[in-house]
mmCIF file of C-alpha atoms and ligand atoms in Angstrom:
data_model
loop_
_atom_site.group_PDB
_atom_site.id
_atom_site.type_symbol
_atom_site.label_atom_id
_atom_site.label_comp_id
_atom_site.label_asym_id
_atom_site.label_seq_id
_atom_site.Cartn_x
_atom_site.Cartn_y
_atom_site.Cartn_z
ATOM 1 C CA UNK A 355 -0.050 -0.076 -0.035
ATOM 2 C CA UNK A 356 1.442 3.602 -0.896
ATOM 3 C CA UNK A 357 0.797 6.250 1.721
ATOM 4 C CA UNK A 358 0.039 10.228 0.893
ATOM 5 C CA UNK A 359 -0.590 12.735 3.667
ATOM 6 C CA UNK A 360 -1.027 16.302 3.883
ATOM 7 C CA UNK A 361 0.947 18.385 6.576
ATOM 8 C CA UNK A 362 -0.095 21.219 8.169
ATOM 9 C CA UNK A 363 -0.977 23.218 11.365
ATOM 10 C CA UNK A 364 -4.005 23.217 12.026
ATOM 11 C CA UNK A 365 -5.105 20.274 10.056
ATOM 12 C CA UNK A 366 -7.922 18.519 11.743
ATOM 13 C CA UNK A 367 -10.723 20.294 9.376
ATOM 14 C CA UNK A 368 -8.878 19.530 6.017
ATOM 15 C CA UNK A 369 -10.964 17.979 3.322
ATOM 16 C CA UNK A 370 -7.934 16.744 1.438
ATOM 17 C CA UNK A 371 -8.079 12.986 3.027
ATOM 18 C CA UNK A 372 -11.712 12.808 2.054
ATOM 19 C CA UNK A 373 -11.115 13.955 -1.585
ATOM 20 C CA UNK A 374 -7.882 11.761 -2.287
ATOM 21 C CA UNK A 375 -9.469 8.538 -0.357
ATOM 22 C CA UNK A 376 -12.387 8.842 -2.597
ATOM 23 C CA UNK A 377 -10.403 9.132 -5.589
ATOM 24 C CA UNK A 378 -8.277 6.019 -4.515
ATOM 25 C CA UNK A 379 -11.528 4.016 -3.713
ATOM 26 C CA UNK A 380 -13.148 4.528 -6.966
ATOM 27 C CA UNK A 381 -10.002 3.735 -9.069
ATOM 28 C CA UNK A 382 -9.124 0.729 -6.611
ATOM 29 C CA UNK A 383 -5.851 2.060 -5.791
ATOM 30 C CA UNK A 384 -4.191 0.277 -2.996
ATOM 31 C CA UNK A 385 -3.532 3.552 -1.439
ATOM 32 C CA UNK A 386 -4.329 5.774 1.597
ATOM 33 C CA UNK A 387 -4.184 9.250 2.341
ATOM 34 C CA UNK A 388 -3.900 10.806 5.784
ATOM 35 C CA UNK A 389 -3.697 14.367 7.343
ATOM 36 C CA UNK A 390 -0.686 14.883 9.844
ATOM 37 C CA UNK A 391 -0.387 17.887 12.310
ATOM 38 C CA UNK A 392 3.019 19.215 12.066
ATOM 39 C CA UNK A 393 4.148 22.238 13.956
ATOM 40 C CA UNK A 394 6.454 24.769 12.571
ATOM 41 C CA UNK A 395 9.417 23.595 15.069
ATOM 42 C CA UNK A 396 8.771 19.994 13.940
ATOM 43 C CA UNK A 397 8.916 20.455 10.141
ATOM 44 C CA UNK A 398 12.428 19.503 9.548
ATOM 45 C CA UNK A 399 12.292 16.296 11.735
ATOM 46 C CA UNK A 400 8.849 15.320 9.957
ATOM 47 C CA UNK A 401 10.439 15.755 6.391
ATOM 48 C CA UNK A 402 13.287 13.241 7.508
ATOM 49 C CA UNK A 403 10.749 10.893 8.971
ATOM 50 C CA UNK A 404 8.393 11.030 5.750
ATOM 51 C CA UNK A 405 11.555 10.406 3.683
ATOM 52 C CA UNK A 406 12.232 7.299 6.020
ATOM 53 C CA UNK A 407 8.736 6.002 5.898
ATOM 54 C CA UNK A 408 8.682 5.899 2.002
ATOM 55 C CA UNK A 409 6.044 8.120 1.823
ATOM 56 C CA UNK A 410 4.632 8.589 -1.969
ATOM 57 C CA UNK A 411 3.736 12.004 -1.904
ATOM 58 C CA UNK A 412 2.263 14.755 0.182
ATOM 59 C CA UNK A 413 0.573 18.172 0.212
ATOM 60 C CA UNK A 414 1.492 20.990 2.217
ATOM 61 C CA UNK A 415 -0.742 23.706 3.722
ATOM 62 C CA UNK A 416 -0.365 26.567 6.198
ATOM 63 C CA UNK A 417 2.002 27.612 7.642
ATOM 64 C CA UNK A 418 4.651 25.548 5.853
ATOM 65 C CA UNK A 419 4.156 26.324 2.093
ATOM 66 C CA UNK A 420 7.094 28.688 1.787
ATOM 67 C CA UNK A 421 9.599 27.439 4.322
ATOM 68 C CA UNK A 422 9.324 23.943 3.059
ATOM 69 C CA UNK A 423 11.128 24.979 0.074
ATOM 70 C CA UNK A 424 14.588 24.518 1.166
ATOM 71 C CA UNK A 425 13.790 20.911 2.055
ATOM 72 C CA UNK A 426 12.993 20.111 -1.802
ATOM 73 C CA UNK A 427 15.642 18.401 -4.083
ATOM 74 C CA UNK A 428 13.991 20.156 -7.030
ATOM 75 C CA UNK A 429 11.195 22.457 -8.035
ATOM 76 C CA UNK A 430 9.015 22.613 -10.949
ATOM 77 C CA UNK A 431 8.337 25.930 -12.786
ATOM 78 C CA UNK A 432 5.338 27.191 -11.118
ATOM 79 C CA UNK A 433 6.609 26.623 -7.558
ATOM 80 C CA UNK A 434 9.922 28.307 -8.348
ATOM 81 C CA UNK A 435 8.046 31.405 -9.527
ATOM 82 C CA UNK A 436 5.427 31.396 -6.961
ATOM 83 C CA UNK A 437 8.219 30.584 -4.181
ATOM 84 C CA UNK A 438 5.530 28.226 -2.399
ATOM 85 C CA UNK A 439 4.790 24.643 -2.721
ATOM 86 C CA UNK A 440 1.676 22.765 -1.645
ATOM 87 C CA UNK A 441 2.518 19.202 -3.376
ATOM 88 C CA UNK A 442 5.328 17.053 -3.298
ATOM 89 C CA UNK A 443 6.094 14.175 -5.205
ATOM 90 C CA UNK A 444 8.646 11.433 -4.140
ATOM 91 C CA UNK A 445 10.562 9.938 -7.106
ATOM 92 C CA UNK A 446 13.542 7.672 -6.353
ATOM 93 C CA UNK A 447 14.093 9.138 -2.988
ATOM 94 C CA UNK A 448 13.941 12.746 -4.402
ATOM 95 C CA UNK A 449 11.478 15.196 -3.310
ATOM 96 C CA UNK A 450 10.158 17.446 -6.158
ATOM 97 C CA UNK A 451 7.934 20.511 -5.258
ATOM 98 C CA UNK A 452 4.991 21.684 -7.152
ATOM 99 C CA UNK A 453 2.590 24.479 -6.749
ATOM 100 C CA UNK A 454 -0.866 23.315 -7.791
ATOM 101 C CA UNK A 455 -2.361 26.316 -6.226
ATOM 102 C CA UNK A 456 -1.614 28.314 -9.382
ATOM 103 C CA UNK A 457 -3.488 25.759 -11.666
ATOM 104 C CA UNK A 458 -6.212 25.332 -9.108
ATOM 105 C CA UNK A 459 -7.219 29.007 -9.043
ATOM 106 C CA UNK A 460 -7.108 29.311 -12.810
ATOM 107 C CA UNK A 461 -9.061 26.402 -13.757
ATOM 108 C CA UNK A 462 -12.497 27.439 -12.683
ATOM 109 C CA UNK A 463 -11.562 30.710 -14.579
ATOM 110 C CA UNK A 464 -10.803 29.015 -17.881
ATOM 111 C CA UNK A 465 -13.519 26.733 -17.579
ATOM 112 C CA UNK A 466 -16.037 29.549 -17.697
ATOM 113 C CA UNK A 467 -14.305 31.097 -20.513
ATOM 114 C CA UNK A 468 -13.322 34.127 -18.663
ATOM 115 C CA UNK A 469 -10.501 36.247 -20.109
ATOM 116 C CA UNK A 470 -8.881 38.756 -17.732
ATOM 117 C CA UNK A 471 -6.674 40.262 -20.043
ATOM 118 C CA UNK A 472 -6.498 44.055 -19.515
ATOM 119 C CA UNK A 473 -9.018 43.739 -16.925
ATOM 120 C CA UNK A 474 -9.045 45.837 -13.486
ATOM 121 C CA UNK A 475 -8.926 43.529 -10.556
ATOM 122 C CA UNK A 476 -9.423 43.832 -6.770
ATOM 123 C CA UNK A 477 -7.864 41.452 -4.700
ATOM 124 C CA UNK A 478 -8.427 41.166 -0.870
ATOM 125 C CA UNK A 479 -5.554 39.829 0.846
ATOM 126 C CA UNK A 480 -1.754 39.400 0.533
ATOM 127 C CA UNK A 481 -0.776 36.126 2.343
ATOM 128 C CA UNK A 482 0.220 32.830 0.856
ATOM 129 C CA UNK A 483 -2.796 32.287 -1.328
ATOM 130 C CA UNK A 484 -2.547 35.851 -2.911
ATOM 131 C CA UNK A 485 1.020 34.879 -4.068
ATOM 132 C CA UNK A 486 -0.330 32.121 -6.501
ATOM 133 C CA UNK A 487 -3.258 34.369 -7.552
ATOM 134 C CA UNK A 488 -0.990 37.186 -8.378
ATOM 135 C CA UNK A 489 1.354 35.233 -10.531
ATOM 136 C CA UNK A 490 -1.690 33.877 -12.188
ATOM 137 C CA UNK A 491 -2.906 37.358 -13.055
ATOM 138 C CA UNK A 492 0.561 38.384 -14.267
ATOM 139 C CA UNK A 493 0.471 35.253 -16.520
ATOM 140 C CA UNK A 494 -3.042 36.492 -17.645
ATOM 141 C CA UNK A 495 -1.868 39.877 -18.590
ATOM 142 C CA UNK A 496 -4.271 41.839 -16.511
ATOM 143 C CA UNK A 497 -4.824 45.581 -16.962
ATOM 144 C CA UNK A 498 -4.361 46.642 -13.432
ATOM 145 C CA UNK A 499 -4.705 45.425 -9.687
ATOM 146 C CA UNK A 500 -5.794 46.848 -6.707
ATOM 147 C CA UNK A 501 -4.508 44.916 -3.257
ATOM 148 C CA UNK A 502 -6.645 45.629 -0.283
ATOM 149 C CA UNK A 503 -5.027 44.317 2.966
ATOM 150 C CA UNK A 504 -5.403 44.845 6.458
ATOM 151 C CA UNK A 505 -1.523 45.321 6.808
ATOM 152 C CA UNK A 506 -0.516 47.474 3.615
ATOM 153 C CA UNK A 507 3.245 46.905 4.113
ATOM 154 C CA UNK A 508 2.471 43.128 3.999
ATOM 155 C CA UNK A 509 1.154 43.704 0.425
ATOM 156 C CA UNK A 510 3.968 45.971 -0.582
ATOM 157 C CA UNK A 511 6.561 43.358 0.556
ATOM 158 C CA UNK A 512 4.728 40.704 -1.197
ATOM 159 C CA UNK A 513 4.889 42.430 -4.519
ATOM 160 C CA UNK A 514 8.349 43.394 -4.066
ATOM 161 C CA UNK A 515 9.142 39.785 -3.402
ATOM 162 C CA UNK A 516 7.463 38.531 -6.487
ATOM 163 C CA UNK A 517 9.233 41.118 -8.633
ATOM 164 C CA UNK A 518 12.295 39.532 -8.065
ATOM 165 C CA UNK A 519 11.662 36.700 -10.242
ATOM 166 C CA UNK A 520 8.707 38.075 -12.140
ATOM 167 C CA UNK A 521 7.807 40.833 -14.460
ATOM 168 C CA UNK A 522 4.960 42.783 -13.400
ATOM 169 C CA UNK A 523 3.918 44.969 -16.215
ATOM 170 C CA UNK A 524 0.735 46.380 -14.826
ATOM 171 C CA UNK A 525 -0.146 49.044 -12.142
ATOM 172 C CA UNK A 526 -0.699 47.970 -8.557
ATOM 173 C CA UNK A 527 -2.310 50.133 -6.001
ATOM 174 C CA UNK A 528 -2.400 49.111 -2.235
ATOM 175 C CA UNK A 529 -5.390 50.366 -0.186
ATOM 176 C CA UNK A 530 -6.819 49.403 3.251
ATOM 177 C CA UNK A 531 -9.592 47.287 3.531
ATOM 178 C CA UNK A 532 -12.273 49.797 4.268
ATOM 179 C CA UNK A 533 -11.206 51.870 1.008
ATOM 180 C CA UNK A 534 -12.235 48.655 -1.209
ATOM 181 C CA UNK A 535 -15.799 49.788 -1.541
ATOM 182 C CA UNK A 536 -14.787 53.194 -3.273
ATOM 183 C CA UNK A 537 -13.286 50.888 -6.148
ATOM 184 C CA UNK A 538 -15.087 47.763 -6.102
ATOM 185 C CA UNK A 539 -18.039 48.556 -8.425
ATOM 186 C CA UNK A 540 -15.489 49.496 -11.373
ATOM 187 C CA UNK A 541 -13.650 46.080 -11.094
ATOM 188 C CA UNK A 542 -14.203 43.350 -13.449
ATOM 189 C CA UNK A 543 -13.293 40.735 -10.944
ATOM 190 C CA UNK A 544 -13.141 40.725 -7.078
ATOM 191 C CA UNK A 545 -10.971 37.920 -5.299
ATOM 192 C CA UNK A 546 -11.040 37.446 -1.610
ATOM 193 C CA UNK A 547 -7.974 35.560 -0.492
ATOM 194 C CA UNK A 548 -8.474 36.455 3.232
ATOM 195 C CA UNK A 549 -10.114 34.311 5.784
ATOM 196 C CA UNK A 550 -12.943 36.893 6.203
ATOM 197 C CA UNK A 551 -16.129 35.336 5.701
ATOM 198 C CA UNK A 552 -15.063 31.905 7.656
ATOM 199 C CA UNK A 553 -16.718 32.994 10.850
ATOM 200 C CA UNK A 554 -18.200 36.222 12.309
ATOM 201 C CA UNK A 555 -15.942 38.567 10.344
ATOM 202 C CA UNK A 556 -16.874 39.564 6.937
ATOM 203 C CA UNK A 557 -15.265 41.724 4.204
ATOM 204 C CA UNK A 558 -16.313 45.468 4.296
ATOM 205 C CA UNK A 559 -18.285 45.237 0.819
ATOM 206 C CA UNK A 560 -21.841 44.624 0.232
ATOM 207 C CA UNK A 561 -23.953 43.926 -2.724
ATOM 208 C CA UNK A 562 -24.377 47.361 -3.463
ATOM 209 C CA UNK A 563 -20.676 47.569 -3.923
ATOM 210 C CA UNK A 564 -20.704 44.956 -6.673
ATOM 211 C CA UNK A 565 -21.172 45.223 -10.096
ATOM 212 C CA UNK A 566 -23.596 42.732 -12.028
ATOM 213 C CA UNK A 567 -21.075 42.787 -14.832
ATOM 214 C CA UNK A 568 -18.260 41.444 -12.366
ATOM 215 C CA UNK A 569 -17.070 38.096 -11.533
ATOM 216 C CA UNK A 570 -16.605 37.381 -7.743
ATOM 217 C CA UNK A 571 -14.216 34.546 -6.689
ATOM 218 C CA UNK A 572 -13.927 33.699 -2.752
ATOM 219 C CA UNK A 573 -11.294 31.437 -1.935
ATOM 220 C CA UNK A 574 -12.762 30.909 1.432
ATOM 221 C CA UNK A 575 -14.537 27.354 0.800
ATOM 222 C CA UNK A 576 -16.125 26.986 4.415
ATOM 223 C CA UNK A 577 -19.009 27.929 4.369
ATOM 224 C CA UNK A 578 -19.660 27.262 0.805
ATOM 225 C CA UNK A 579 -21.877 30.259 0.510
ATOM 226 C CA UNK A 580 -19.765 32.962 2.250
ATOM 227 C CA UNK A 581 -21.321 36.305 2.887
ATOM 228 C CA UNK A 582 -19.349 37.591 -0.310
ATOM 229 C CA UNK A 583 -20.753 34.919 -2.279
ATOM 230 C CA UNK A 584 -24.379 35.689 -1.271
ATOM 231 C CA UNK A 585 -23.670 39.446 -1.849
ATOM 232 C CA UNK A 586 -22.300 38.497 -5.501
ATOM 233 C CA UNK A 587 -25.518 36.475 -5.959
ATOM 234 C CA UNK A 588 -27.657 39.386 -4.948
ATOM 235 C CA UNK A 589 -25.809 41.572 -7.112
ATOM 236 C CA UNK A 590 -26.540 39.211 -10.070
ATOM 237 C CA UNK A 591 -22.504 38.820 -10.655
ATOM 238 C CA UNK A 592 -20.983 35.669 -11.712
ATOM 239 C CA UNK A 593 -19.653 33.604 -8.927
ATOM 240 C CA UNK A 594 -16.665 31.185 -8.595
ATOM 241 C CA UNK A 595 -16.621 29.235 -5.309
ATOM 242 C CA UNK A 596 -13.587 28.287 -3.236
ATOM 243 C CA UNK A 597 -14.279 24.723 -3.449
ATOM 244 C CA UNK A 598 -13.875 25.001 -7.074
ATOM 245 C CA UNK A 599 -9.959 25.854 -6.466
ATOM 246 C CA UNK A 600 -9.799 23.273 -3.626
ATOM 247 C CA UNK A 601 -10.994 20.654 -5.993
ATOM 248 C CA UNK A 602 -8.793 21.601 -8.877
ATOM 249 C CA UNK A 603 -5.465 21.789 -6.991
ATOM 250 C CA UNK A 604 -6.160 18.467 -5.522
ATOM 251 C CA UNK A 605 -6.851 17.205 -8.636
ATOM 252 C CA UNK A 606 -3.739 18.253 -10.175
ATOM 253 C CA UNK A 607 -1.710 16.963 -7.455
ATOM 254 C CA UNK A 608 -3.386 13.551 -8.012
ATOM 255 C CA UNK A 609 -2.422 13.624 -11.746
ATOM 256 C CA UNK A 610 1.291 14.588 -10.642
ATOM 257 C CA UNK A 611 1.344 11.652 -8.623
ATOM 258 C CA UNK A 612 -0.394 9.037 -10.610
ATOM 259 C CA UNK A 613 0.141 10.447 -14.049
ATOM 260 C CA UNK A 614 -3.579 9.933 -15.156
ATOM 261 C CA UNK A 615 -6.558 12.000 -15.213
ATOM 262 C CA UNK A 616 -8.298 12.491 -11.644
ATOM 263 C CA UNK A 617 -11.720 11.288 -11.014
ATOM 264 C CA UNK A 618 -13.106 14.964 -10.380
ATOM 265 C CA UNK A 619 -16.670 14.116 -9.768
ATOM 266 C CA UNK A 620 -15.993 11.660 -7.376
ATOM 267 C CA UNK A 621 -13.445 14.224 -5.268
ATOM 268 C CA UNK A 622 -16.113 16.983 -5.780
ATOM 269 C CA UNK A 623 -18.679 14.927 -4.228
ATOM 270 C CA UNK A 624 -16.376 13.827 -1.221
ATOM 271 C CA UNK A 625 -15.683 17.595 -0.643
ATOM 272 C CA UNK A 626 -19.009 18.782 -1.051
ATOM 273 C CA UNK A 627 -20.139 16.014 1.388
ATOM 274 C CA UNK A 628 -17.419 17.287 3.701
ATOM 275 C CA UNK A 629 -19.384 20.401 4.309
ATOM 276 C CA UNK A 630 -22.360 18.283 5.672
HETATM 277 P P1 NAP B 1152 -2.265 33.857 5.098
HETATM 278 O O1 NAP B 1152 -1.145 33.507 4.359
HETATM 279 O O2 NAP B 1152 -2.474 33.400 6.591
HETATM 280 O O3 NAP B 1152 -2.622 35.219 4.601
HETATM 281 C C1 NAP B 1152 -3.799 35.628 5.188
HETATM 282 C C2 NAP B 1152 -4.352 36.938 4.716
HETATM 283 O O4 NAP B 1152 -5.597 37.167 5.062
HETATM 284 C C3 NAP B 1152 -3.423 38.181 4.983
HETATM 285 O O5 NAP B 1152 -3.438 39.122 3.973
HETATM 286 C C4 NAP B 1152 -4.002 38.841 6.014
HETATM 287 O O6 NAP B 1152 -3.773 40.118 6.329
HETATM 288 C C5 NAP B 1152 -5.417 38.687 5.956
HETATM 289 N N1 NAP B 1152 -6.070 38.375 7.319
HETATM 290 C C6 NAP B 1152 -6.082 37.378 8.293
HETATM 291 N N2 NAP B 1152 -6.984 37.836 9.098
HETATM 292 C C7 NAP B 1152 -7.601 38.807 8.751
HETATM 293 C C8 NAP B 1152 -8.473 39.596 9.642
HETATM 294 N N3 NAP B 1152 -8.995 39.280 10.772
HETATM 295 N N4 NAP B 1152 -8.911 40.686 8.880
HETATM 296 C C9 NAP B 1152 -8.431 41.256 8.041
HETATM 297 N N5 NAP B 1152 -7.557 40.616 7.249
HETATM 298 C C10 NAP B 1152 -7.143 39.192 7.611
HETATM 299 O O7 NAP B 1152 -3.360 32.658 4.588
HETATM 300 P P2 NAP B 1152 -3.589 32.150 3.114
HETATM 301 O O8 NAP B 1152 -2.861 30.741 2.838
HETATM 302 O O9 NAP B 1152 -3.252 33.273 2.068
HETATM 303 O O10 NAP B 1152 -5.106 31.787 3.026
HETATM 304 C C11 NAP B 1152 -6.233 32.805 3.258
HETATM 305 C C12 NAP B 1152 -7.524 32.308 2.883
HETATM 306 O O11 NAP B 1152 -7.597 31.505 1.320
HETATM 307 C C13 NAP B 1152 -7.913 31.145 3.802
HETATM 308 O O12 NAP B 1152 -9.408 31.456 4.399
HETATM 309 C C14 NAP B 1152 -7.897 29.805 3.136
HETATM 310 O O13 NAP B 1152 -8.653 28.930 3.660
HETATM 311 C C15 NAP B 1152 -8.127 30.231 1.735
HETATM 312 N N6 NAP B 1152 -7.369 29.519 0.772
HETATM 313 C C16 NAP B 1152 -8.368 28.587 -0.133
HETATM 314 C C17 NAP B 1152 -7.769 27.929 -0.979
HETATM 315 C C18 NAP B 1152 -8.511 27.183 -2.022
HETATM 316 O O14 NAP B 1152 -8.235 26.219 -2.635
HETATM 317 N N7 NAP B 1152 -9.884 27.431 -2.135
HETATM 318 C C19 NAP B 1152 -6.315 27.841 -1.407
HETATM 319 C C20 NAP B 1152 -5.431 28.478 -0.448
HETATM 320 C C21 NAP B 1152 -5.909 29.311 0.472
HETATM 321 P P3 NAP B 1152 -2.185 40.828 7.080
HETATM 322 O O15 NAP B 1152 -1.244 40.614 5.951
HETATM 323 O O16 NAP B 1152 -2.733 42.043 7.459
HETATM 324 O O17 NAP B 1152 -2.001 39.805 8.008
#
């Protein structure tokens, strides 16, 4: 039996085990996928144990996506550009790092036939997920970007870091969260990459601040219908759910590990079942 896992902290609510084990079952693969809590100070030792235990591959989540890079033997192109990894393949005892968040973010956009070329985009958040989002926006040659973040310095630092190995050819503006409603209605796409909407706190925009011609993409996947998604529906905007990205980054990881198409329908059912 081959073993796969996800490492992170916290990890107990991860939906990845349900999604991947459903794929293994439907394809009769003699594999199992488990969640492992790894605290920041345990990362180095855990990587050593994973290598020794012949792990076949693993996913990486908060807070390890950037730090773990130094333990990789090789990086694929996307993870080298984003400078963060979420998927590791083990080949001949070598750890190869990938970033499937980039693909996972873009796939639902491509599936809808949406073009972001020359478009005006509002992005909430400047953390780990925003890294992959911004690299995707650069690849799509958007027109300009506004980043609304609680700490503006974090957003500036993120853009400076990305500029070291990426040519950002469009204008980037930095604003505080509360100013977002001044711009949101003019934007073609609104993306939330903060955790706002997961619990009681929500983004500082309402349906009145969303254009009916816009696309609203909430990376938060639990709850499925976040306040932002509900506002977007009320504003008659097009919506993209966070679970769609989660599904696609997982499907891509599966395809890296097994070299065959992932059973997306079954993985999606397992994900949505996980929402209760
Ligand atoms: P992260 O690296 O911790 O970054 C969090 C970002 O949100 C930062 O910009 C932070 O602002 C901001 N933030 C955090 N708490 C806030 C609060 N109370 N009020 C205002 N802003 C706040 O996290 P991440 O990895 O980017 O993940 C962000 C969200 O995306 C999470 O909800 C995660 O579940 C989701 N996500 C979804 C997928 C998917 O597949 N759908 C993939 C990755 C992430 P500061 O810079 O000011 O601290």
